[in-house]
PDB file of C-alpha atoms in Angstrom:
ATOM      1  CA  MET Y1116     -36.800  13.968  -4.070  1.00 65.00           C
ATOM      2  CA  LEU Y1117     -33.012  14.381  -4.006  1.00 64.00           C
ATOM      3  CA  LEU Y1118     -32.500  10.659  -3.391  1.00 67.00           C
ATOM      4  CA  ILE Y1119     -34.903   9.831  -6.229  1.00 74.00           C
ATOM      5  CA  LEU Y1120     -32.904  12.074  -8.573  1.00 73.00           C
ATOM      6  CA  ALA Y1121     -29.724  10.311  -7.457  1.00 71.00           C
ATOM      7  CA  ILE Y1122     -31.042   6.742  -7.721  1.00 79.00           C
ATOM      8  CA  LEU Y1123     -33.167   6.999 -10.892  1.00 83.00           C
ATOM      9  CA  PRO Y1124     -30.186   7.344 -13.302  1.00 82.00           C
ATOM     10  CA  ILE Y1125     -28.687   4.242 -11.700  1.00 84.00           C
ATOM     11  CA  VAL Y1126     -31.849   2.215 -12.281  1.00 87.00           C
ATOM     12  CA  VAL Y1127     -32.086   3.439 -15.872  1.00 91.00           C
ATOM     13  CA  THR Y1128     -28.410   2.746 -16.689  1.00 90.00           C
ATOM     14  CA  VAL Y1129     -28.392  -0.717 -15.110  1.00 90.00           C
ATOM     15  CA  GLY Y1130     -31.685  -1.427 -16.864  1.00 93.00           C
ATOM     16  CA  LEU Y1131     -30.161  -0.489 -20.209  1.00 94.00           C
ATOM     17  CA  GLY Y1132     -27.300  -2.889 -19.490  1.00 93.00           C
ATOM     18  CA  VAL Y1133     -29.773  -5.665 -18.693  1.00 93.00           C
ATOM     19  CA  PHE Y1134     -31.741  -4.866 -21.847  1.00 95.00           C
ATOM     20  CA  ALA Y1135     -28.604  -5.002 -23.989  1.00 93.00           C
ATOM     21  CA  GLY Y1136     -27.542  -8.235 -22.324  1.00 92.00           C
ATOM     22  CA  LEU Y1137     -30.899  -9.920 -22.889  1.00 92.00           C
ATOM     23  CA  ARG Y1138     -30.710  -8.957 -26.557  1.00 91.00           C
ATOM     24  CA  HIS Y1139     -27.191 -10.432 -26.771  1.00 90.00           C
ATOM     25  CA  GLN Y1140     -25.830  -7.210 -28.254  1.00 92.00           C
ATOM     26  CA  PHE Y1141     -22.490  -7.716 -26.484  1.00 91.00           C
ATOM     27  CA  ALA Y1142     -20.233 -10.698 -25.936  1.00 89.00           C
ATOM     28  CA  PRO Y1143     -20.415 -12.360 -22.482  1.00 85.00           C
ATOM     29  CA  THR Y1144     -16.944 -11.010 -21.626  1.00 88.00           C
ATOM     30  CA  THR Y1145     -17.866  -7.391 -22.419  1.00 91.00           C
ATOM     31  CA  SER Y1146     -18.781  -6.603 -18.795  1.00 89.00           C
ATOM     32  CA  ASP Y1147     -15.312  -7.707 -17.658  1.00 90.00           C
ATOM     33  CA  ILE Y1148     -13.688  -5.475 -20.279  1.00 92.00           C
ATOM     34  CA  LEU Y1149     -15.806  -2.468 -19.278  1.00 91.00           C
ATOM     35  CA  ILE Y1150     -14.996  -2.984 -15.587  1.00 89.00           C
ATOM     36  CA  GLN Y1151     -11.292  -3.071 -16.479  1.00 90.00           C
ATOM     37  CA  LEU Y1152     -11.747   0.214 -18.341  1.00 91.00           C
ATOM     38  CA  VAL Y1153     -13.390   1.789 -15.297  1.00 89.00           C
ATOM     39  CA  MET Y1154     -10.962   0.478 -12.677  1.00 88.00           C
ATOM     40  CA  HIS Y1155      -7.740   1.061 -14.627  1.00 90.00           C
ATOM     41  CA  TYR Y1156      -8.472   4.302 -16.475  1.00 91.00           C
ATOM     42  CA  ALA Y1157     -11.793   6.121 -15.992  1.00 89.00           C
ATOM     43  CA  LEU Y1158     -12.139   6.002 -12.183  1.00 87.00           C
ATOM     44  CA  PRO Y1159      -8.427   6.682 -11.410  1.00 89.00           C
ATOM     45  CA  LEU Y1160      -8.512   9.714 -13.740  1.00 88.00           C
ATOM     46  CA  SER Y1161     -11.715  10.962 -12.134  1.00 86.00           C
ATOM     47  CA  LEU Y1162     -10.315  10.591  -8.610  1.00 87.00           C
ATOM     48  CA  PHE Y1163      -6.923  12.106  -9.438  1.00 88.00           C
ATOM     49  CA  GLY Y1164      -8.350  15.181 -11.127  1.00 85.00           C
ATOM     50  CA  GLY Y1165     -11.192  15.565  -8.627  1.00 84.00           C
ATOM     51  CA  ILE Y1166      -8.950  15.469  -5.552  1.00 86.00           C
ATOM     52  CA  LEU Y1167      -6.493  17.946  -7.059  1.00 85.00           C
ATOM     53  CA  SER Y1168      -9.367  20.317  -7.798  1.00 83.00           C
ATOM     54  CA  LEU Y1169     -10.337  20.457  -4.097  1.00 83.00           C
ATOM     55  CA  LYS Y1170      -8.955  23.006  -1.673  1.00 83.00           C
ATOM     56  CA  ARG Y1171      -6.414  21.613   0.751  1.00 83.00           C
ATOM     57  CA  ALA Y1172      -8.462  23.060   3.620  1.00 83.00           C
ATOM     58  CA  THR Y1173     -11.475  21.032   2.464  1.00 82.00           C
ATOM     59  CA  ILE Y1174      -9.560  17.769   2.776  1.00 83.00           C
ATOM     60  CA  ILE Y1175      -8.182  18.688   6.198  1.00 83.00           C
ATOM     61  CA  GLN Y1176     -11.580  19.840   7.497  1.00 83.00           C
ATOM     62  CA  ASN Y1177     -13.108  16.485   6.546  1.00 82.00           C
ATOM     63  CA  SER Y1178     -10.544  14.386   8.429  1.00 84.00           C
ATOM     64  CA  SER Y1179     -13.206  13.440  10.997  1.00 85.00           C
ATOM     65  CA  VAL Y1180     -15.502  12.248   8.196  1.00 83.00           C
ATOM     66  CA  ALA Y1181     -12.635  10.130   6.856  1.00 85.00           C
ATOM     67  CA  LEU Y1182     -12.247   8.531  10.286  1.00 89.00           C
ATOM     68  CA  TRP Y1183     -15.954   7.768  10.539  1.00 88.00           C
ATOM     69  CA  LEU Y1184     -15.971   6.279   7.046  1.00 87.00           C
ATOM     70  CA  ALA Y1185     -13.119   4.015   8.131  1.00 88.00           C
ATOM     71  CA  LEU Y1186     -15.024   3.096  11.300  1.00 89.00           C
ATOM     72  CA  GLY Y1187     -18.121   2.226   9.286  1.00 88.00           C
ATOM     73  CA  MET Y1188     -16.279   0.080   6.764  1.00 88.00           C
ATOM     74  CA  LEU Y1189     -13.683  -1.582   8.983  1.00 89.00           C
ATOM     75  CA  GLY Y1190     -15.658  -1.624  12.222  1.00 88.00           C
ATOM     76  CA  GLY Y1191     -18.722  -2.895  10.388  1.00 87.00           C
ATOM     77  CA  MET Y1192     -16.678  -5.740   8.998  1.00 88.00           C
ATOM     78  CA  VAL Y1193     -15.504  -6.705  12.490  1.00 89.00           C
ATOM     79  CA  ILE Y1194     -19.065  -6.585  13.855  1.00 88.00           C
ATOM     80  CA  VAL Y1195     -20.391  -8.886  11.120  1.00 87.00           C
ATOM     81  CA  ILE Y1196     -17.564 -11.425  11.539  1.00 86.00           C
ATOM     82  CA  VAL Y1197     -17.957 -11.515  15.332  1.00 86.00           C
ATOM     83  CA  SER Y1198     -21.735 -11.848  15.094  1.00 85.00           C
ATOM     84  CA  GLN Y1199     -21.375 -14.712  12.622  1.00 80.00           C
ATOM     85  CA  CYS Y1200     -18.976 -16.499  14.972  1.00 78.00           C
ATOM     86  CA  CYS Y1201     -21.484 -16.055  17.820  1.00 80.00           C
ATOM     87  CA  PHE Y1202     -24.053 -17.876  15.680  1.00 76.00           C
ATOM     88  CA  HIS Y1203     -21.495 -20.643  15.019  1.00 73.00           C
ATOM     89  CA  GLN Y1204     -21.118 -19.806  11.332  1.00 75.00           C
ATOM     90  CA  GLN Y1205     -17.986 -20.900   9.478  1.00 80.00           C
ATOM     91  CA  LEU Y1206     -15.203 -18.318   9.249  1.00 79.00           C
ATOM     92  CA  GLU Y1207     -15.304 -18.408   5.438  1.00 82.00           C
ATOM     93  CA  THR Y1208     -19.020 -17.571   5.420  1.00 83.00           C
ATOM     94  CA  GLY Y1209     -18.651 -14.849   8.020  1.00 84.00           C
ATOM     95  CA  THR Y1210     -15.716 -13.232   6.213  1.00 86.00           C
ATOM     96  CA  LEU Y1211     -17.428 -13.180   2.830  1.00 87.00           C
ATOM     97  CA  ARG Y1212     -20.649 -11.840   4.341  1.00 88.00           C
ATOM     98  CA  ALA Y1213     -18.710  -9.143   6.218  1.00 88.00           C
ATOM     99  CA  LEU Y1214     -17.005  -8.093   2.990  1.00 87.00           C
ATOM    100  CA  VAL Y1215     -20.368  -7.927   1.205  1.00 88.00           C
ATOM    101  CA  ILE Y1216     -22.067  -5.843   3.902  1.00 89.00           C
ATOM    102  CA  ALA Y1217     -19.234  -3.525   4.970  1.00 89.00           C
ATOM    103  CA  SER Y1218     -17.798  -2.767   1.505  1.00 85.00           C
ATOM    104  CA  PRO Y1219     -19.801  -0.041  -0.267  1.00 81.00           C
ATOM    105  CA  SER Y1220     -20.279  -0.307  -4.035  1.00 77.00           C
ATOM    106  CA  ILE Y1221     -18.116   2.776  -4.509  1.00 74.00           C
ATOM    107  CA  PRO Y1222     -16.595   2.026  -7.941  1.00 67.00           C
ATOM    108  CA  PHE Y1223     -20.036   1.337  -9.425  1.00 68.00           C
ATOM    109  CA  MET Y1224     -22.429   3.735  -7.721  1.00 72.00           C
ATOM    110  CA  GLY Y1225     -20.381   6.129  -5.605  1.00 69.00           C
ATOM    111  CA  VAL Y1226     -19.568   8.565  -8.372  1.00 70.00           C
ATOM    112  CA  SER Y1227     -23.158   8.718  -9.629  1.00 69.00           C
ATOM    113  CA  VAL Y1228     -25.060   8.846  -6.307  1.00 71.00           C
ATOM    114  CA  LEU Y1229     -22.757  10.943  -4.141  1.00 72.00           C
ATOM    115  CA  LEU Y1230     -22.207  13.594  -6.801  1.00 69.00           C
ATOM    116  CA  VAL Y1231     -25.917  14.434  -6.774  1.00 66.00           C
ATOM    117  CA  VAL Y1232     -26.203  14.337  -2.969  1.00 67.00           C
ATOM    118  CA  PHE Y1233     -22.927  15.953  -1.861  1.00 71.00           C
ATOM    119  CA  GLY Y1234     -21.564  17.673  -4.955  1.00 72.00           C
ATOM    120  CA  LYS Y1235     -17.880  18.052  -5.777  1.00 73.00           C
ATOM    121  CA  ILE Y1236     -16.684  16.805  -2.377  1.00 76.00           C
ATOM    122  CA  SER Y1237     -18.055  13.342  -3.228  1.00 78.00           C
ATOM    123  CA  VAL Y1238     -14.778  12.510  -4.998  1.00 82.00           C
ATOM    124  CA  LEU Y1239     -13.101  12.562  -1.582  1.00 82.00           C
ATOM    125  CA  LEU Y1240     -15.545   9.995  -0.198  1.00 83.00           C
ATOM    126  CA  VAL Y1241     -15.168   7.734  -3.240  1.00 84.00           C
ATOM    127  CA  ALA Y1242     -11.359   7.869  -3.024  1.00 85.00           C
ATOM    128  CA  LEU Y1243     -11.253   7.121   0.700  1.00 86.00           C
ATOM    129  CA  GLY Y1244     -13.776   4.303   0.424  1.00 85.00           C
ATOM    130  CA  GLY Y1245     -11.809   2.718  -2.410  1.00 84.00           C
ATOM    131  CA  LEU Y1246      -8.550   2.921  -0.442  1.00 86.00           C
ATOM    132  CA  TYR Y1247     -10.042   1.395   2.711  1.00 87.00           C
ATOM    133  CA  MET Y1248     -11.532  -1.407   0.648  1.00 85.00           C
ATOM    134  CA  ASN Y1249      -8.467  -2.263  -1.432  1.00 83.00           C
ATOM    135  CA  LEU Y1250      -5.747  -1.715   1.172  1.00 84.00           C
ATOM    136  CA  VAL Y1251      -7.460  -3.064   4.303  1.00 85.00           C
ATOM    137  CA  GLN Y1252     -10.702  -4.963   3.757  1.00 86.00           C
ATOM    138  CA  VAL Y1253      -9.610  -7.186   0.869  1.00 84.00           C
ATOM    139  CA  PRO Y1254      -6.163  -8.162   2.280  1.00 83.00           C
ATOM    140  CA  VAL Y1255      -7.694  -8.869   5.724  1.00 84.00           C
ATOM    141  CA  SER Y1256     -10.382 -10.994   4.077  1.00 83.00           C
ATOM    142  CA  VAL Y1257      -7.717 -12.965   2.231  1.00 81.00           C
ATOM    143  CA  LEU Y1258      -5.897 -13.561   5.522  1.00 80.00           C
ATOM    144  CA  LEU Y1259      -9.059 -14.814   7.232  1.00 80.00           C
ATOM    145  CA  LEU Y1260     -10.065 -17.023   4.307  1.00 80.00           C
ATOM    146  CA  THR Y1261      -6.565 -18.503   4.218  1.00 79.00           C
ATOM    147  CA  LEU Y1262      -6.769 -19.052   7.968  1.00 74.00           C
ATOM    148  CA  ALA Y1263     -10.094 -20.839   7.552  1.00 67.00           C
ATOM    149  CA  GLY Y1264      -8.490 -23.061   4.934  1.00 65.00           C
ATOM    150  CA  GLY Y1265      -6.140 -24.531   7.538  1.00 61.00           C
ATOM    151  CA  SER Y1266      -2.906 -23.090   6.122  1.00 64.00           C
ATOM    152  CA  THR Y1267       0.199 -22.263   8.121  1.00 68.00           C
ATOM    153  CA  PRO Y1268       0.800 -18.771   9.584  1.00 69.00           C
ATOM    154  CA  GLU Y1269       3.524 -18.180   6.985  1.00 73.00           C
ATOM    155  CA  GLN Y1270       1.128 -19.020   4.141  1.00 72.00           C
ATOM    156  CA  ARG Y1271      -1.549 -16.741   5.600  1.00 69.00           C
ATOM    157  CA  TRP Y1272       0.734 -13.734   5.908  1.00 73.00           C
ATOM    158  CA  ARG Y1273       2.243 -14.374   2.475  1.00 78.00           C
ATOM    159  CA  ALA Y1274      -1.217 -14.472   0.891  1.00 75.00           C
ATOM    160  CA  GLY Y1275      -2.288 -11.248   2.625  1.00 72.00           C
ATOM    161  CA  TRP Y1276       0.955  -9.475   1.759  1.00 79.00           C
ATOM    162  CA  GLN Y1277       0.729 -10.522  -1.892  1.00 81.00           C
ATOM    163  CA  LYS Y1278      -2.846  -9.210  -2.073  1.00 78.00           C
ATOM    164  CA  LEU Y1279      -1.789  -5.919  -0.498  1.00 78.00           C
ATOM    165  CA  CYS Y1280       1.106  -5.545  -2.956  1.00 82.00           C
ATOM    166  CA  ARG Y1281      -1.147  -6.268  -5.929  1.00 82.00           C
ATOM    167  CA  ALA Y1282      -3.729  -3.793  -4.664  1.00 80.00           C
ATOM    168  CA  SER Y1283      -1.157  -1.036  -4.143  1.00 81.00           C
ATOM    169  CA  ARG Y1284      -0.099  -1.346  -7.784  1.00 85.00           C
ATOM    170  CA  GLN Y1285      -3.620  -0.741  -9.071  1.00 87.00           C
ATOM    171  CA  PRO Y1286      -4.260   2.735 -10.577  1.00 88.00           C
ATOM    172  CA  VAL Y1287      -7.455   3.096  -8.532  1.00 86.00           C
ATOM    173  CA  VAL Y1288      -5.236   2.940  -5.401  1.00 87.00           C
ATOM    174  CA  TRP Y1289      -2.058   4.855  -6.232  1.00 89.00           C
ATOM    175  CA  ALA Y1290      -3.783   7.583  -8.272  1.00 88.00           C
ATOM    176  CA  PRO Y1291      -5.859   8.990  -5.350  1.00 89.00           C
ATOM    177  CA  ILE Y1292      -2.945   8.531  -2.914  1.00 89.00           C
ATOM    178  CA  SER Y1293      -0.700  10.548  -5.262  1.00 90.00           C
ATOM    179  CA  ALA Y1294      -3.399  13.201  -5.600  1.00 88.00           C
ATOM    180  CA  PHE Y1295      -3.804  13.431  -1.813  1.00 88.00           C
ATOM    181  CA  LEU Y1296      -0.058  13.895  -1.318  1.00 90.00           C
ATOM    182  CA  LEU Y1297       0.219  16.510  -4.088  1.00 89.00           C
ATOM    183  CA  ASN Y1298      -2.811  18.392  -2.778  1.00 87.00           C
ATOM    184  CA  LEU Y1299      -1.556  18.440   0.809  1.00 86.00           C
ATOM    185  CA  ALA Y1300       1.825  19.620  -0.520  1.00 87.00           C
ATOM    186  CA  GLY Y1301       0.102  22.701  -1.944  1.00 83.00           C
ATOM    187  CA  LEU Y1302      -0.566  21.726  -5.565  1.00 81.00           C
ATOM    188  CA  ARG Y1303      -4.071  22.455  -6.823  1.00 78.00           C
ATOM    189  CA  LEU Y1304      -5.208  21.728 -10.367  1.00 75.00           C
ATOM    190  CA  PRO Y1305      -6.425  24.798 -12.307  1.00 75.00           C
ATOM    191  CA  SER Y1306      -9.963  24.347 -13.632  1.00 72.00           C
ATOM    192  CA  ALA Y1307      -8.721  24.712 -17.218  1.00 72.00           C
ATOM    193  CA  TRP Y1308      -6.677  21.522 -16.803  1.00 77.00           C
ATOM    194  CA  LEU Y1309      -9.440  19.495 -15.160  1.00 75.00           C
ATOM    195  CA  THR Y1310     -10.916  18.396 -18.501  1.00 77.00           C
ATOM    196  CA  ASN Y1311      -7.768  16.343 -19.158  1.00 80.00           C
ATOM    197  CA  PHE Y1312      -8.991  14.027 -16.422  1.00 81.00           C
ATOM    198  CA  THR Y1313     -12.764  14.356 -16.673  1.00 78.00           C
ATOM    199  CA  GLU Y1314     -13.020  13.640 -20.420  1.00 81.00           C
ATOM    200  CA  LEU Y1315     -12.758   9.921 -19.706  1.00 83.00           C
ATOM    201  CA  GLY Y1316     -13.212  10.101 -15.939  1.00 82.00           C
ATOM    202  CA  GLN Y1317     -16.785  11.341 -16.106  1.00 80.00           C
ATOM    203  CA  ALA Y1318     -17.743   8.120 -17.904  1.00 83.00           C
ATOM    204  CA  ALA Y1319     -16.685   5.962 -14.908  1.00 83.00           C
ATOM    205  CA  GLY Y1320     -20.048   5.786 -13.163  1.00 82.00           C
ATOM    206  CA  GLY Y1321     -22.176   5.238 -16.265  1.00 86.00           C
ATOM    207  CA  VAL Y1322     -19.906   2.600 -17.799  1.00 89.00           C
ATOM    208  CA  ALA Y1323     -19.630   0.711 -14.493  1.00 87.00           C
ATOM    209  CA  LEU Y1324     -23.412   0.639 -14.049  1.00 88.00           C
ATOM    210  CA  PHE Y1325     -23.978  -0.480 -17.631  1.00 92.00           C
ATOM    211  CA  ALA Y1326     -21.404  -3.250 -17.104  1.00 90.00           C
ATOM    212  CA  LEU Y1327     -23.259  -4.281 -13.961  1.00 88.00           C
ATOM    213  CA  GLY Y1328     -26.449  -4.629 -15.993  1.00 91.00           C
ATOM    214  CA  LEU Y1329     -24.659  -6.812 -18.535  1.00 92.00           C
ATOM    215  CA  LEU Y1330     -23.201  -8.886 -15.699  1.00 90.00           C
ATOM    216  CA  LEU Y1331     -26.659  -9.666 -14.331  1.00 88.00           C
ATOM    217  CA  THR Y1332     -27.569 -11.374 -17.603  1.00 89.00           C
ATOM    218  CA  THR Y1333     -24.387 -13.443 -17.911  1.00 85.00           C
ATOM    219  CA  ARG Y1334     -24.056 -14.794 -14.355  1.00 82.00           C
ATOM    220  CA  PRO Y1335     -26.563 -17.072 -12.588  1.00 81.00           C
ATOM    221  CA  TRP Y1336     -28.112 -15.514  -9.475  1.00 79.00           C
ATOM    222  CA  ARG Y1337     -31.038 -16.149  -7.135  1.00 82.00           C
ATOM    223  CA  LEU Y1338     -32.936 -13.763  -4.888  1.00 83.00           C
ATOM    224  CA  THR Y1339     -32.892 -15.511  -1.510  1.00 88.00           C
ATOM    225  CA  ARG Y1340     -33.786 -14.355   1.988  1.00 89.00           C
ATOM    226  CA  MET Y1341     -30.094 -14.096   2.862  1.00 87.00           C
ATOM    227  CA  VAL Y1342     -29.427 -11.937  -0.213  1.00 87.00           C
ATOM    228  CA  VAL Y1343     -32.259  -9.577   0.740  1.00 91.00           C
ATOM    229  CA  LEU Y1344     -31.001  -9.365   4.330  1.00 90.00           C
ATOM    230  CA  ASN Y1345     -27.445  -8.612   3.168  1.00 89.00           C
ATOM    231  CA  VAL Y1346     -28.701  -5.888   0.816  1.00 88.00           C
ATOM    232  CA  LEU Y1347     -30.734  -4.265   3.601  1.00 91.00           C
ATOM    233  CA  LEU Y1348     -27.831  -4.352   6.048  1.00 90.00           C
ATOM    234  CA  LYS Y1349     -25.416  -3.032   3.430  1.00 89.00           C
ATOM    235  CA  ASN Y1350     -27.589  -0.198   2.108  1.00 84.00           C
ATOM    236  CA  LEU Y1351     -29.655   0.727   5.180  1.00 87.00           C
ATOM    237  CA  GLY Y1352     -28.558  -0.946   8.401  1.00 88.00           C
ATOM    238  CA  LEU Y1353     -24.867  -0.055   8.593  1.00 88.00           C
ATOM    239  CA  PRO Y1354     -25.110   3.368   6.866  1.00 86.00           C
ATOM    240  CA  VAL Y1355     -28.017   4.486   9.078  1.00 88.00           C
ATOM    241  CA  LEU Y1356     -26.145   3.344  12.204  1.00 88.00           C
ATOM    242  CA  ILE Y1357     -23.004   5.324  11.335  1.00 87.00           C
ATOM    243  CA  TRP Y1358     -25.009   8.349  10.157  1.00 85.00           C
ATOM    244  CA  GLY Y1359     -26.996   8.330  13.407  1.00 88.00           C
ATOM    245  CA  ILE Y1360     -23.821   8.318  15.507  1.00 87.00           C
ATOM    246  CA  MET Y1361     -22.258  11.091  13.405  1.00 85.00           C
ATOM    247  CA  ALA Y1362     -25.430  13.198  13.575  1.00 85.00           C
ATOM    248  CA  SER Y1363     -25.634  12.819  17.336  1.00 88.00           C
ATOM    249  CA  LEU Y1364     -21.991  13.945  17.658  1.00 85.00           C
ATOM    250  CA  GLY Y1365     -22.450  16.848  15.239  1.00 82.00           C
ATOM    251  CA  VAL Y1366     -20.026  15.520  12.604  1.00 78.00           C
ATOM    252  CA  SER Y1367     -20.806  16.995   9.182  1.00 74.00           C
ATOM    253  CA  LEU Y1368     -19.281  17.088   5.718  1.00 71.00           C
ATOM    254  CA  SER Y1369     -17.541  20.336   4.809  1.00 66.00           C
ATOM    255  CA  ASN Y1370     -18.082  21.225   1.148  1.00 62.00           C
ATOM    256  CA  GLN Y1371     -15.930  24.350   0.919  1.00 55.00           C
ATOM    257  CA  GLN Y1372     -15.141  25.217  -2.693  1.00 52.00           C
TER     258      GLN Y1372
END
């Protein structure tokens, strides 16, 4: 029942975006504008305020969860790439598939789903997932794709470094990092000040999902066997594997308020 309560608002919000897109109520570029709003303002504000509202002990106690999240995202990416190479797939295909499977849809669905399931501590998971994705997965993918393109080592490293520099300048990256550092230094945001960040921040999940619905009506897509397999591996295969290992080792999420 809890998962249904978490997933149903997502289905409804994406459905409303699809409905609005089919009725041509928004310009084709509206989804891009809304995603920019989420990634540059709403989500960074939500993460910054949310992390500063957590107790420092809560962040420290969940260090093992942070490590397992990194293992799932980064280790999962390695597993997919290696398995693709074993089946003699091209490096470009393996890299893109690894990025699809091992990168959770945190900016779009993390805020909405995890808040219902885990409560306030979900902001920590969203922030960590976003950092792993932007600072490690995407630059590494750029390096591998450049390598597959037959470029020189200098060109590969330059491309990866440029992607890392661009990512580090994004608000969705430096805002949570700043909040982590301030929190660990002993600064905690009083609840009365939290609304300065949540007024726009709380719209991040809903706006992102609505934009996703609009995007589905403006971009051509086909439901193929490979797409279904990737979705199953991304949403069930890899998460269940990591959860099973964590459960067997007794690793749990501390939600101390």
